Each structure stands twice: as structure tokens, then as C-alpha cells.
XYZ file of C-alpha atoms in Angstrom:
125
model
C -11.408 3.637 16.137
C -8.548 6.061 16.733
C -5.172 5.650 15.053
C -2.548 5.060 17.736
C 1.162 5.813 17.275
C 2.105 4.102 20.510
C 3.995 0.859 21.059
C 2.857 -2.141 19.036
C 1.094 -5.025 20.744
C 3.372 -7.439 18.859
C 7.097 -8.000 19.277
C 9.416 -8.403 16.232
C 9.055 -12.186 16.487
C 5.259 -11.894 16.371
C 4.624 -12.745 20.009
C 1.920 -10.766 21.783
C 3.112 -8.197 24.294
C 1.015 -7.682 27.412
C 0.325 -3.951 27.715
C 1.069 -2.405 31.090
C -1.033 0.669 30.244
C -3.630 1.885 27.743
C -3.522 4.475 24.984
C -2.575 8.073 25.698
C -3.838 11.296 24.124
C -0.233 12.173 23.199
C 0.004 8.985 21.086
C -3.004 9.929 18.947
C -2.482 9.786 15.179
C -4.581 10.889 12.215
C -5.252 9.511 8.755
C -2.961 10.811 6.004
C -3.941 13.951 4.084
C -3.499 12.410 0.594
C -3.249 15.715 -1.287
C -4.854 15.243 -4.679
C -4.465 17.033 -7.968
C -7.490 19.308 -8.406
C -9.063 22.500 -7.127
C -7.570 24.034 -3.964
C -9.057 22.708 -0.708
C -7.605 23.301 2.772
C -8.541 21.556 6.008
C -7.688 23.136 9.346
C -6.680 20.736 12.086
C -6.303 21.615 15.750
C -3.009 20.328 17.076
C -1.456 20.055 20.503
C -1.427 23.313 22.419
C -4.377 24.761 20.487
C -2.285 25.506 17.394
C -3.524 24.931 13.862
C -2.104 22.877 11.040
C -3.277 23.333 7.442
C -3.838 20.104 5.551
C -3.892 20.584 1.794
C -6.636 18.275 0.504
C -6.229 19.319 -3.128
C -4.402 21.836 -5.324
C -3.306 22.320 -8.925
C -0.603 24.996 -8.422
C 3.032 24.587 -7.389
C 5.635 27.177 -6.362
C 8.672 26.190 -8.439
C 12.260 27.397 -8.119
C 13.882 27.261 -11.560
C 17.574 26.734 -12.368
C 18.253 30.506 -12.114
C 16.858 30.590 -8.564
C 13.669 32.457 -9.488
C 10.283 31.415 -8.126
C 7.258 30.812 -10.357
C 3.717 29.702 -9.507
C 2.682 27.304 -12.254
C -0.060 24.769 -12.873
C 0.429 21.041 -12.293
C -0.627 18.917 -15.249
C 0.036 15.402 -13.991
C 1.816 13.288 -11.368
C 4.669 11.448 -13.107
C 6.329 9.523 -10.269
C 5.892 9.060 -6.523
C 8.459 7.037 -4.590
C 6.254 6.988 -1.462
C 3.755 4.663 -3.129
C 3.503 3.581 -6.801
C -0.313 3.584 -6.567
C -0.272 7.325 -5.754
C 0.653 8.026 -9.404
C -2.597 6.482 -10.654
C -4.608 8.332 -8.036
C -2.770 11.676 -8.625
C -1.747 12.005 -4.962
C 1.070 14.468 -4.223
C 3.543 13.923 -1.379
C 7.070 15.112 -0.675
C 9.444 13.677 -3.270
C 6.784 13.269 -5.966
C 7.712 14.231 -9.527
C 5.015 16.344 -11.211
C 4.649 17.672 -14.753
C 4.374 21.476 -15.075
C 4.577 24.002 -17.895
C 8.247 24.615 -16.955
C 9.065 20.888 -17.077
C 9.258 18.173 -14.438
C 9.425 19.378 -10.829
C 10.189 17.536 -7.609
C 8.005 18.409 -4.607
C 10.149 19.603 -1.686
C 7.418 20.551 0.810
C 5.028 18.327 2.746
C 1.572 19.362 1.475
C -0.272 17.458 4.201
C 1.717 19.301 6.887
C 2.501 22.714 5.351
C -0.614 23.438 3.314
C 1.384 24.474 0.235
C 3.176 22.708 -2.630
C 6.758 23.864 -3.250
C 9.200 22.274 -5.687
C 12.353 22.518 -7.762
C 12.896 21.860 -11.470
C 14.411 18.428 -12.212
C 16.541 18.010 -15.323
């Protein structure tokens, strides 16, 4: 069954709302990308208007900006913390805001890998 991002069938009190119309194509949602730590894998997704979005299914490299403002592409060793979901740390899932361990130190992910198709970050001290 499709994931719908339309109006809920329940009101805040829990009462059932009677729908005055069905689902619309514009309200279609998709399952989350859940970018994992591992070899690089990209998925292309067709979006509205025939455009393409690159979902990063897995990667082990991150583009890091250090304290001097220089960019480095380094390897990710481990996921240290993820405020989106504590279980993502155990499963090594990378989202925006996740803290990862690299050879330059801990880095915070600033991009959205499931939307952008790349992992960017900054060094956290």
C-alpha cells in the first residue's frame, strides 16, 4: 500500500474524520532512504515533473570541512550518535545531524544523504 502524506483520518482527540475525497498523486510519499555505512550505492528516483533525485543507500566517505575551512574526503569508521533515532546508531544509519567518527575526528553530518545523494559534514570539537 502506498504511503500517503495527506490529512490523517483521525482528529487530535482520536475521533474518526469522514473523508470528503480520496488520496491524490501529489500526496504520495515514499519510504525513507536509511543511508547505511558501507560501500557506495545510489538509487535514482523519478520525482514530480520528470526530475531525478539521488537516494544514497550506502557510503563510507564523507566530505568534511575542517576548522581551517578546508575540505577533505575521508572515510567514516563508525556512527557515534544520531538524534533522529537512537536505534540508528546500532544499525549504522546516517541522517542529517548524525555524529560520525572519521580519521580527522568526530564530524556532524550537515547534508541530507537520502535527498542529496552525498554526505557532507563539519568537524565537531
